[in-house]
mmCIF file of C-alpha atoms (C1' of nucleotides) in Angstrom:
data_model
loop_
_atom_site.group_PDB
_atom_site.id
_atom_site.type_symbol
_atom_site.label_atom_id
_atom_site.label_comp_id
_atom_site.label_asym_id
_atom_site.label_seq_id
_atom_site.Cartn_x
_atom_site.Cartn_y
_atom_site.Cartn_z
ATOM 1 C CA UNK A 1262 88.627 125.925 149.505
ATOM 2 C CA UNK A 1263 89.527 122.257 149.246
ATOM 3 C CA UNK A 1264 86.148 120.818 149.479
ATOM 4 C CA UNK A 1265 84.685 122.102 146.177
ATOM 5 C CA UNK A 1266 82.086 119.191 146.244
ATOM 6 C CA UNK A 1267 80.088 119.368 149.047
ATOM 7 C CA UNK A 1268 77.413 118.606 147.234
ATOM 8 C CA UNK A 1269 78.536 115.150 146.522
ATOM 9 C CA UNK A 1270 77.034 112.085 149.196
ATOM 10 C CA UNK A 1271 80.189 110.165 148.089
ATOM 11 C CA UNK A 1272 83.681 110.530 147.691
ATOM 12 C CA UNK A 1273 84.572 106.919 146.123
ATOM 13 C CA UNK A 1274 85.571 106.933 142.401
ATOM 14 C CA UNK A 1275 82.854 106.040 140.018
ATOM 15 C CA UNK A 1276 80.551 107.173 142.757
ATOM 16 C CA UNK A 1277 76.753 108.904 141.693
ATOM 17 C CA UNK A 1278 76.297 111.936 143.221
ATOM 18 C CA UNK A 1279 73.120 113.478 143.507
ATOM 19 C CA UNK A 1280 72.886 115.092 140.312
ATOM 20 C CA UNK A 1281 73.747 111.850 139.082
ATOM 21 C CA UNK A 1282 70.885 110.083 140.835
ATOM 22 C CA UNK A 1283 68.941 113.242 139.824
ATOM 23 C CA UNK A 1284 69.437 112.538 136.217
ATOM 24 C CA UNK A 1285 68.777 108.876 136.906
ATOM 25 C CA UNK A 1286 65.289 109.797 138.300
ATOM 26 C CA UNK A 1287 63.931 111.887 135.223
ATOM 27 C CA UNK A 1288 64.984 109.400 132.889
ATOM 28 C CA UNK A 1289 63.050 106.906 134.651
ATOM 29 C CA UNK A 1290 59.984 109.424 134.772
ATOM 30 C CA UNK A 1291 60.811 110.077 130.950
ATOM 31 C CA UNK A 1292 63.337 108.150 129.230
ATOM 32 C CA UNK A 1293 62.687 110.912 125.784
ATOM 33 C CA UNK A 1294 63.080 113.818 128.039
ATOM 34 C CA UNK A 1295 64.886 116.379 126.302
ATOM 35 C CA UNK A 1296 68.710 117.020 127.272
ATOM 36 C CA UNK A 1297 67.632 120.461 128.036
ATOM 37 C CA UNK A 1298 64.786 119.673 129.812
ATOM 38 C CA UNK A 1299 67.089 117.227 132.265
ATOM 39 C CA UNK A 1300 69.466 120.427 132.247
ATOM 40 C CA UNK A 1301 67.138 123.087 133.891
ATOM 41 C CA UNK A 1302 65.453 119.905 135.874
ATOM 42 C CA UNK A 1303 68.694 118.993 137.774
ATOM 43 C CA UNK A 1304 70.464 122.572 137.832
ATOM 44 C CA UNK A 1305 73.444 122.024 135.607
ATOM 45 C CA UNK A 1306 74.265 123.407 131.639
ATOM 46 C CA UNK A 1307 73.186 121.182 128.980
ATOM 47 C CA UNK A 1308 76.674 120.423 128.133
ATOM 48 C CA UNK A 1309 77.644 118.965 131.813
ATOM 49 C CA UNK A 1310 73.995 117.040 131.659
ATOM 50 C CA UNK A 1311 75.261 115.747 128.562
ATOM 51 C CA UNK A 1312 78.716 114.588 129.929
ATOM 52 C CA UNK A 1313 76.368 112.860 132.736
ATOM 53 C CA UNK A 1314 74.322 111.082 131.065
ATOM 54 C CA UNK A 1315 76.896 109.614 128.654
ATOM 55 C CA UNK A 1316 78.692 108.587 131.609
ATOM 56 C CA UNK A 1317 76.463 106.781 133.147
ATOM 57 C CA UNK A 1318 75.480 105.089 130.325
ATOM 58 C CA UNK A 1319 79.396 104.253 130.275
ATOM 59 C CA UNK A 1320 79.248 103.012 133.413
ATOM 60 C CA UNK A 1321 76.826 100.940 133.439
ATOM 61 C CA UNK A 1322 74.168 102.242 136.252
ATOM 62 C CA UNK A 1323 71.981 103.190 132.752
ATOM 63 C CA UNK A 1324 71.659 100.370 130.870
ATOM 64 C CA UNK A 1325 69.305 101.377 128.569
ATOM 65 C CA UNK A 1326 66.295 103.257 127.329
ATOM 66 C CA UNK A 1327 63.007 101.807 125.996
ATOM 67 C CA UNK A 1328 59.732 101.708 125.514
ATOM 68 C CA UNK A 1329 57.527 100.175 127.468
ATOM 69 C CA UNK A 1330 54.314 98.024 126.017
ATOM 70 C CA UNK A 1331 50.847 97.145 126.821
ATOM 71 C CA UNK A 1332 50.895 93.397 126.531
ATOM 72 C CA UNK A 1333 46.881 93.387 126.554
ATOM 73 C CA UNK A 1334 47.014 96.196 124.081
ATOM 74 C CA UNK A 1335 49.308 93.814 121.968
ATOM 75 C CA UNK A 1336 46.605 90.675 122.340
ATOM 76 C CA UNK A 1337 48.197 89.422 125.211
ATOM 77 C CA UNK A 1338 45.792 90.092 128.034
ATOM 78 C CA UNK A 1339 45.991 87.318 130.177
ATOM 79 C CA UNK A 1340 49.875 87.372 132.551
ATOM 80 C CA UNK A 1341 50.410 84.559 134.253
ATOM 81 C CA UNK A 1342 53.627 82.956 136.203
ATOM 82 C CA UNK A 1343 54.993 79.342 135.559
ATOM 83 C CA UNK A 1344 57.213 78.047 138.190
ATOM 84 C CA UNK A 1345 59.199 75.487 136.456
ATOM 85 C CA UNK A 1346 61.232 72.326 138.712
ATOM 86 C CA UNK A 1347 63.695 70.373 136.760
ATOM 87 C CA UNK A 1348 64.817 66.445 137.099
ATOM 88 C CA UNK A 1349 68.602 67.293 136.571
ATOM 89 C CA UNK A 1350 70.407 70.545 136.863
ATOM 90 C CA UNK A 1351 73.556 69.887 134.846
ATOM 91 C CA UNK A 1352 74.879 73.017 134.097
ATOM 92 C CA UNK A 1353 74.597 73.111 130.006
ATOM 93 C CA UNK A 1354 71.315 71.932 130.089
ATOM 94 C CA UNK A 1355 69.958 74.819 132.244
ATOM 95 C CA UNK A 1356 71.275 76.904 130.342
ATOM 96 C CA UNK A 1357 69.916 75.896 127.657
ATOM 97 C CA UNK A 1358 66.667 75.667 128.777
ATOM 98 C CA UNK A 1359 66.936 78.881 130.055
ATOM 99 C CA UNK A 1360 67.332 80.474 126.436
ATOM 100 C CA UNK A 1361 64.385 78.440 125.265
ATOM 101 C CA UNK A 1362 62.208 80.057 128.057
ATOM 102 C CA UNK A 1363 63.350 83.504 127.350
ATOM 103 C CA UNK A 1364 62.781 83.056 123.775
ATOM 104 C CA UNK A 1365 59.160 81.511 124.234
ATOM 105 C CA UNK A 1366 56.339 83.821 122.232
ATOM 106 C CA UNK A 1367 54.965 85.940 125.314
ATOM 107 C CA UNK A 1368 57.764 85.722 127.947
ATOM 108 C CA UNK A 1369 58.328 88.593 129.768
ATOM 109 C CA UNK A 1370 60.862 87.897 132.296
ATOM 110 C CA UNK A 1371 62.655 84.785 133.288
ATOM 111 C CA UNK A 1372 63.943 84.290 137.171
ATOM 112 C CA UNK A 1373 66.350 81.919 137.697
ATOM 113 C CA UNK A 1374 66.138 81.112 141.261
ATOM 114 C CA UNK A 1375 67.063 78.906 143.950
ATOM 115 C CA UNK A 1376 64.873 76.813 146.727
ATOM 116 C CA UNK A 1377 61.790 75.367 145.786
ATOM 117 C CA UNK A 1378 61.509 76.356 141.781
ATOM 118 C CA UNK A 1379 64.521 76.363 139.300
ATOM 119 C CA UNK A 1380 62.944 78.849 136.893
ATOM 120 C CA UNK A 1381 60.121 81.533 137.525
ATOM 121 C CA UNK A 1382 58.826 82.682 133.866
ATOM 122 C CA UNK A 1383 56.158 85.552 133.561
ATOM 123 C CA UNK A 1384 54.411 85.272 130.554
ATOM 124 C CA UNK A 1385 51.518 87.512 128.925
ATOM 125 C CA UNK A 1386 48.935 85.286 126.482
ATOM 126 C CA UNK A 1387 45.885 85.860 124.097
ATOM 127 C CA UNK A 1388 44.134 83.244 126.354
ATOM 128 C CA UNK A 1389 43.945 80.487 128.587
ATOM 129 C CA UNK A 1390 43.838 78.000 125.524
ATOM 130 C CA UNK A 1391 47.222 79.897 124.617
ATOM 131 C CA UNK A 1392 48.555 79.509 128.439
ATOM 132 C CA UNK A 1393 47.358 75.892 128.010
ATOM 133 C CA UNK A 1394 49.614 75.216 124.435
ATOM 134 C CA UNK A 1395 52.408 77.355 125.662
ATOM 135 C CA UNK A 1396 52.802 75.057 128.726
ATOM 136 C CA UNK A 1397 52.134 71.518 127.317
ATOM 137 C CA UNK A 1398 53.931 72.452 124.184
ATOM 138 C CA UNK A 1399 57.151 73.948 124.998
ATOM 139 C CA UNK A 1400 57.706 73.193 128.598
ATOM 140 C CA UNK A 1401 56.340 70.404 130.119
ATOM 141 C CA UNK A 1402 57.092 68.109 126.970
ATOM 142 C CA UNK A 1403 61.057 69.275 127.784
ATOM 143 C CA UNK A 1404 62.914 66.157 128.752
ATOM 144 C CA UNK A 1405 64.789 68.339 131.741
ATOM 145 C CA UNK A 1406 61.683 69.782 133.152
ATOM 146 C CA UNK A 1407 59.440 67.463 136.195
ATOM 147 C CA UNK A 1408 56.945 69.751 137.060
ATOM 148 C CA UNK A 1409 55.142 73.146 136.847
ATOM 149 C CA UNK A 1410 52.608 75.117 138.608
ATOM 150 C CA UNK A 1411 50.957 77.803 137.023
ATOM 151 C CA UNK A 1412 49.444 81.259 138.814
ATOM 152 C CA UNK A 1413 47.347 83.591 136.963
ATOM 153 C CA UNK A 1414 48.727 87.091 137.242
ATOM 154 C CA UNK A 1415 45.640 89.826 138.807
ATOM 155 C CA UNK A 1416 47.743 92.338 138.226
ATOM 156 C CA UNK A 1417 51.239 93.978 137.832
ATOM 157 C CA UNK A 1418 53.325 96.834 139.242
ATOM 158 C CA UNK A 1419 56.303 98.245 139.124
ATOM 159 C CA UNK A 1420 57.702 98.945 142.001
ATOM 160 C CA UNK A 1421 59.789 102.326 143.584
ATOM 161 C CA UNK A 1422 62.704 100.524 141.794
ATOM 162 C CA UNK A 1423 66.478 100.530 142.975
ATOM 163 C CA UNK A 1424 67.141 104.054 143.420
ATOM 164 C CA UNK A 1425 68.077 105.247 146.808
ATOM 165 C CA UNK A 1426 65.479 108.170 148.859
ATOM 166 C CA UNK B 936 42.989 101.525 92.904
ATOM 167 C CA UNK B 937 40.798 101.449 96.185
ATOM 168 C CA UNK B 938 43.698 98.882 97.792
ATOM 169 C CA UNK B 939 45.519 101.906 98.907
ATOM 170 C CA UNK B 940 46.467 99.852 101.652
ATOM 171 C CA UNK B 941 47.813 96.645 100.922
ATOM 172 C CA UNK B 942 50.696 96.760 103.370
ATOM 173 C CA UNK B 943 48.617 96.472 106.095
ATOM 174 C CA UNK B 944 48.139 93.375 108.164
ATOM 175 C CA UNK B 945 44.940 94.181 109.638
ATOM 176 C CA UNK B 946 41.836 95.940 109.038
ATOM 177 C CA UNK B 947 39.969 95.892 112.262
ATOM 178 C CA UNK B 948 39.933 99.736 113.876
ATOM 179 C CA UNK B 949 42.803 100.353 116.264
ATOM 180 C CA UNK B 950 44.864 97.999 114.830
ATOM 181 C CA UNK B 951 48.228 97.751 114.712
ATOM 182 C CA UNK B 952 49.872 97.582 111.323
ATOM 183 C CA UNK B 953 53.311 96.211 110.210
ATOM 184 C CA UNK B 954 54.987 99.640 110.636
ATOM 185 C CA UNK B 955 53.440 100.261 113.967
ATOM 186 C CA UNK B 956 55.214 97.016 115.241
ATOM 187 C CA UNK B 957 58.253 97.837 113.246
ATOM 188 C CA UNK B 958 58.207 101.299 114.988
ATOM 189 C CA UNK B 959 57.678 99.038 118.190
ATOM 190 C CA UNK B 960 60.493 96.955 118.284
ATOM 191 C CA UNK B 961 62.722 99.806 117.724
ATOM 192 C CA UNK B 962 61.570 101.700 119.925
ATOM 193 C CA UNK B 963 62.254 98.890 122.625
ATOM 194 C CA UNK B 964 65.605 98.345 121.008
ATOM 195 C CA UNK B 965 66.478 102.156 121.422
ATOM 196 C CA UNK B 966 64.085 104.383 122.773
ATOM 197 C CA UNK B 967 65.686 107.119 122.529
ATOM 198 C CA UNK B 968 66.539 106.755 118.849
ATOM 199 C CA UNK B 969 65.907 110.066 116.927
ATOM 200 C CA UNK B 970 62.172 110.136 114.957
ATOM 201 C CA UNK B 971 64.649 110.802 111.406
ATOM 202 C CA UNK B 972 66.719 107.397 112.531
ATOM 203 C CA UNK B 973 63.082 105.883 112.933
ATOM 204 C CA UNK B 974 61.265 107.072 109.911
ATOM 205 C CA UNK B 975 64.369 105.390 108.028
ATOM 206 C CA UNK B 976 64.149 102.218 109.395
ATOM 207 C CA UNK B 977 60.847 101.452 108.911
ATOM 208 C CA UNK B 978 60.414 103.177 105.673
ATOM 209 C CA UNK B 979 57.743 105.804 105.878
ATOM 210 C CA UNK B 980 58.523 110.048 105.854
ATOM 211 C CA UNK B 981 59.791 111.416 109.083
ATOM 212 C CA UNK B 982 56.673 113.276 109.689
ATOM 213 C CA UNK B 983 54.644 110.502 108.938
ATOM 214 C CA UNK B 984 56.743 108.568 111.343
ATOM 215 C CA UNK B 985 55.892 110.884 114.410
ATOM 216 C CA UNK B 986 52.253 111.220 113.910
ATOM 217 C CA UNK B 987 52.627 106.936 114.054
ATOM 218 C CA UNK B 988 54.249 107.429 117.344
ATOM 219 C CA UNK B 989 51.990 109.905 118.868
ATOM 220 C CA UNK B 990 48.990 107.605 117.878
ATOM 221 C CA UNK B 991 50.567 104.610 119.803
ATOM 222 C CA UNK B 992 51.007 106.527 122.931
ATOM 223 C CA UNK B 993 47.865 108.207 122.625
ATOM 224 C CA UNK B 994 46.189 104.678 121.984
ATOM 225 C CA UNK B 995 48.048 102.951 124.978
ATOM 226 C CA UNK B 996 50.267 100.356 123.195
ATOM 227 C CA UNK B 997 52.917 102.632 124.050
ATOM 228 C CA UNK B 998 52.648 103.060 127.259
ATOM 229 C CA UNK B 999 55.770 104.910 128.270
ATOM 230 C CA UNK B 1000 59.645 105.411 127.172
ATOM 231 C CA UNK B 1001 62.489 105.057 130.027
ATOM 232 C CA UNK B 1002 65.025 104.405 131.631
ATOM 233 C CA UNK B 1003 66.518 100.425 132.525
ATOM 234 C CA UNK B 1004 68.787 100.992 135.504
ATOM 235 C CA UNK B 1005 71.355 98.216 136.764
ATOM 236 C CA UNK B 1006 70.373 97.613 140.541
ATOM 237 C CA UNK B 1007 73.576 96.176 141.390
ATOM 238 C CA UNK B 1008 75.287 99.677 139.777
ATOM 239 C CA UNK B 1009 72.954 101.490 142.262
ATOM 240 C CA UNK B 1010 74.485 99.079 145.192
ATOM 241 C CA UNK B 1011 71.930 96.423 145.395
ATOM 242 C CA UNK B 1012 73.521 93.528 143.890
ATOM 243 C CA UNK B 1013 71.506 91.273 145.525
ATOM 244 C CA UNK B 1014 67.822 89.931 143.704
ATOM 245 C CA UNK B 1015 65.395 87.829 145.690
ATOM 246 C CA UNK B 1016 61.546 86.635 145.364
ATOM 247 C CA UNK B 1017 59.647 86.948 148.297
ATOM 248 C CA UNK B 1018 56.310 84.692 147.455
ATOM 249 C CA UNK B 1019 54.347 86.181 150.429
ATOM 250 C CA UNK B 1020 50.710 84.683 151.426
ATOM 251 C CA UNK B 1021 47.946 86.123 153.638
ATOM 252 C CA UNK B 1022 45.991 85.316 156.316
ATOM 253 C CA UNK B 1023 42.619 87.240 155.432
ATOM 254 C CA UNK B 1024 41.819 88.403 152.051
ATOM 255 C CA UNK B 1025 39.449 91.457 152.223
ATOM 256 C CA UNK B 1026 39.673 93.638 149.614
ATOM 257 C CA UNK B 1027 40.475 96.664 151.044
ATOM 258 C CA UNK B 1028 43.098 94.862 153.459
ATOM 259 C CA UNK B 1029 44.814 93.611 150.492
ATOM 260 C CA UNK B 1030 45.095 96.815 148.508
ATOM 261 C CA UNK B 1031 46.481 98.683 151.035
ATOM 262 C CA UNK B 1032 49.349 95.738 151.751
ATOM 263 C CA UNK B 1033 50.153 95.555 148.013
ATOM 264 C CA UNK B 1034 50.435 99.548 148.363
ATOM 265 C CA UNK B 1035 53.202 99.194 150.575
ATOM 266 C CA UNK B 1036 54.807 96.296 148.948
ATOM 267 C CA UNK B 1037 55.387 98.216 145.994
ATOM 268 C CA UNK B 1038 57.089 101.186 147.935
ATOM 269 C CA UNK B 1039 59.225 99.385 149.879
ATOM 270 C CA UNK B 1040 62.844 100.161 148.754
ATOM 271 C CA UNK B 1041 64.506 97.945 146.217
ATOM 272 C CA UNK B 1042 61.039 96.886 145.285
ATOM 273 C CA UNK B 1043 61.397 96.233 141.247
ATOM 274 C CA UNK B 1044 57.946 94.483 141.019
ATOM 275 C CA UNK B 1045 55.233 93.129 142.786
ATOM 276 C CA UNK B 1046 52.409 90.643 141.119
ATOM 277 C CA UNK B 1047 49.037 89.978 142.603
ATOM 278 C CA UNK B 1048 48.664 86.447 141.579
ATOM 279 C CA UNK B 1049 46.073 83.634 142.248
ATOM 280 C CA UNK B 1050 46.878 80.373 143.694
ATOM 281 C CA UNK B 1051 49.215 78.920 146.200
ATOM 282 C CA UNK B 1052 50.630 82.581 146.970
ATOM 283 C CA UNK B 1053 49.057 86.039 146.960
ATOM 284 C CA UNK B 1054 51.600 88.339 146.050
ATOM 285 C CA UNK B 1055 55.355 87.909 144.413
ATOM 286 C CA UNK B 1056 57.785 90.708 144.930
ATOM 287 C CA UNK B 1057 60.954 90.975 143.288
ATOM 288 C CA UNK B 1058 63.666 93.104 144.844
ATOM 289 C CA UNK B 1059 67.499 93.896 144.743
ATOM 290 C CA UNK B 1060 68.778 94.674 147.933
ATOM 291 C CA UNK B 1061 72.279 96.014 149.279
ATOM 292 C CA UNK B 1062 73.180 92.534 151.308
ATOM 293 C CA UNK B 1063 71.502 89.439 152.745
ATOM 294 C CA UNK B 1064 71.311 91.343 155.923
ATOM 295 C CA UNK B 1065 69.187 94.058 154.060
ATOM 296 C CA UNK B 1066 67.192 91.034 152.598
ATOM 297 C CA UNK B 1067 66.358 90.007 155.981
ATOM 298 C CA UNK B 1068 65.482 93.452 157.509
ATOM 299 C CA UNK B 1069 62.905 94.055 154.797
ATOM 300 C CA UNK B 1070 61.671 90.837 155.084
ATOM 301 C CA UNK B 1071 61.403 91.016 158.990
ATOM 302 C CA UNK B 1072 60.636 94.630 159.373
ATOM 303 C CA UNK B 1073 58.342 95.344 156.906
ATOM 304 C CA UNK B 1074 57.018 92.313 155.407
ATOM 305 C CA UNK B 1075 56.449 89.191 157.970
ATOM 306 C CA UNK B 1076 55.418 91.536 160.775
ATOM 307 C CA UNK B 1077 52.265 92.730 158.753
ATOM 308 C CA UNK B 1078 48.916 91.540 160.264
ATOM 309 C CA UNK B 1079 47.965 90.491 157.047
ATOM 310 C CA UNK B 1080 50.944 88.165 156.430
ATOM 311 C CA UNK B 1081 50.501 84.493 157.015
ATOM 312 C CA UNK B 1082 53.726 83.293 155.850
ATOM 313 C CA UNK B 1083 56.722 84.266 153.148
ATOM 314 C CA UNK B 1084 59.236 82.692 151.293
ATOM 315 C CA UNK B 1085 62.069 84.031 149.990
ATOM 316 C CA UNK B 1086 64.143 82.534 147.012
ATOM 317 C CA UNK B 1087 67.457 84.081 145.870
ATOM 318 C CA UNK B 1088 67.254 85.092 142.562
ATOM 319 C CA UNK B 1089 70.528 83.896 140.269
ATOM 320 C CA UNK B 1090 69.681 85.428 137.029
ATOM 321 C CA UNK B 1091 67.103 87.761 135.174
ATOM 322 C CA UNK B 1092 66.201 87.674 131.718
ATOM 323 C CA UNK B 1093 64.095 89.416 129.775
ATOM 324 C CA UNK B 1094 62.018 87.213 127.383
ATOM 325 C CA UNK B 1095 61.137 88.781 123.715
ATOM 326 C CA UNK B 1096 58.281 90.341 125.299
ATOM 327 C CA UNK B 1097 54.528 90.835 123.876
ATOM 328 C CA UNK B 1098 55.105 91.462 120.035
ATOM 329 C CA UNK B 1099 54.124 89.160 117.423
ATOM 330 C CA UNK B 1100 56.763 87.951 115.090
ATOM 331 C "C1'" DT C 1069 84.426 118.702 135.507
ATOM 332 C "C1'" DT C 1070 82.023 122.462 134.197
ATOM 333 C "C1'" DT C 1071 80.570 126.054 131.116
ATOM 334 C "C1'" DG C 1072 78.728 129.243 127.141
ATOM 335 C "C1'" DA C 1073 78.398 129.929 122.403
ATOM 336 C "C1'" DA C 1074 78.665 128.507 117.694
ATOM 337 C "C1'" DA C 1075 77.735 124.913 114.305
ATOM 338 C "C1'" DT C 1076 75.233 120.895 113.204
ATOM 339 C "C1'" DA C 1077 71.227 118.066 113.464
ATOM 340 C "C1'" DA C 1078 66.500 117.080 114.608
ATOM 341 C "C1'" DA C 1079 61.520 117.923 115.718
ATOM 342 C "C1'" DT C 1080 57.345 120.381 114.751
ATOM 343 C "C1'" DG C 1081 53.745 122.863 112.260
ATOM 344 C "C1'" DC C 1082 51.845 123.874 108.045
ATOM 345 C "C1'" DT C 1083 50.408 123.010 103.573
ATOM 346 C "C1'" DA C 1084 48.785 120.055 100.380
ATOM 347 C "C1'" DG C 1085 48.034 115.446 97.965
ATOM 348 C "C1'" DC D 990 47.118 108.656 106.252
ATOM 349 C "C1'" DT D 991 51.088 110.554 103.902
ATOM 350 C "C1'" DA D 992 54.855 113.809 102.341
ATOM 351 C "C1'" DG D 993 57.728 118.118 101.662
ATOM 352 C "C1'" DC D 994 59.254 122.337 103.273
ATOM 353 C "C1'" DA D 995 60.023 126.169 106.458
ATOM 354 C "C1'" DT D 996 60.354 127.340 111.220
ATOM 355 C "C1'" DT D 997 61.496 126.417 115.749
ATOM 356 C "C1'" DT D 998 64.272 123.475 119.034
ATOM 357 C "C1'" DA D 999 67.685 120.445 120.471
ATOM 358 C "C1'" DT D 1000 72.290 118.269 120.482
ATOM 359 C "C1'" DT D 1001 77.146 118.354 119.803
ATOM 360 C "C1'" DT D 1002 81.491 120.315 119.768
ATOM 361 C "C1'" DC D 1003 85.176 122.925 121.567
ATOM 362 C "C1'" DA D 1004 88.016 126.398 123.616
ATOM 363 C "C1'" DA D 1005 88.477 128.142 128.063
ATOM 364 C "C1'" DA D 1006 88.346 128.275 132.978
#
DNA sequence: TTTGAAATAAATGCTAG
DNA sequence: CTAGCATTTATTTCAAA
């Protein structure tokens, strides 16, 4: 009679169980999925699925929920990546060149990484004249910045993501 | 009276007026934000509102509405770019690697790209130890593989993304 | 934490401009 | 393409277990 969660996979506080991770899934799949919908898909009333997804969003583990956009269907059809070096890495000046580069028309995602590159920035253009101007005109002309290399993207895709199974 | 529709931005067929990318952006703010909310914000009737959003998923700028999950919430703290090259490049050799790049767990996303590398995969992983298994296990000991690199990821961003304005 | 049922709120379909 | 209204659905709340 004690163990009136056996269908939990963890016992540690703040833990997901598989409901949780359930939930998780469909909003991934659908992120307008109706509450009822999520309800009858992971077995629970809509008032518990409610209570779930709240607190998850509470927690953290859902961060948000958006929509998704077709960059070529926006007159961006060319994706490219720009690995970016800098001359000096003093702290406030990364940063700040890290907000530029997120705030760049086009930028998609910005990695800040270590080894060989300091920055990784995906970007989605109208054109190669447009990858050409975004480039001269905004990153190699930045006093912080020694040297790029620039890969045309062939294609994207998302991946099986972080959820476990 | 035949400018019925001056608040337009564009005539061209299929194109995207300044309510669609109002309805756009707050979508991405909030996807989940009710049609009613929506229809308020960017000024137009509530019905009027939905058939816009139906047309923008049905046209493909819209591609999809979900969830944003935090890897390291989901125990895979831990981001890396693995810039992996190949050793032969034939076509059907390559699709079928990049098939199981993007399964591979903690795979977020993997770019075909052109240039000094053939493929860039971003993933969050549990621990450096996990980093190297996937790397060693399912990655460098492909017959296709040639070499990898692997930089640790500090930071992700994302940039303001493909709409105008 | 979970649940069902009532009250509130929202989405959809229909009509028409 | 837009809007208003009626109908159908969905979400929220809450007392109870």
């Amino acid at each position: 009679m004690a163990d009136q969660q056996s269908k939990k996979t963890q016992a540690a506080p703040g833990a997901l169980d598989g409901t949780d991770l359930a939930i998780l899934a469909a909003l991934v799949e659908d992120g307008r999925m109706t509450n009822a919908a999520l309800a009858a898909r992971v077995g629970v009333a809509e008032s518990t699925c409610a209570y779930r997804v709240r607190a998850l969003r509470e927690s953290g583990v859902l961060t948000s929920i958006s929509a998704r956009l077709d960059p070529g269907a926006l007159g961006r059809p060319i994706h490219a990546i720009i690995k970016v070096r800098l001359g000096s890495h003093s702290r406030d000046h990364v940063r700040s060149l890290y907000d530029r580069l997120v705030e760049l028309p086009g930028a998609l995602t910005v990695f800040h990484v270590g080894g060989a590159d300091d920055f990784l920035l995906h970007v989605a253009v109208a054109s190669p004249q447009a990858l050409r101007d975004l480039i001269l005109e905004h990153i190699t002309t930045h006093p912080m910045v020694r040297q790029t290399e620039t890969q045309l993207v062939f294609e994207v895709r998302e991946g099986r993501g972080a959820l476990p199974g």
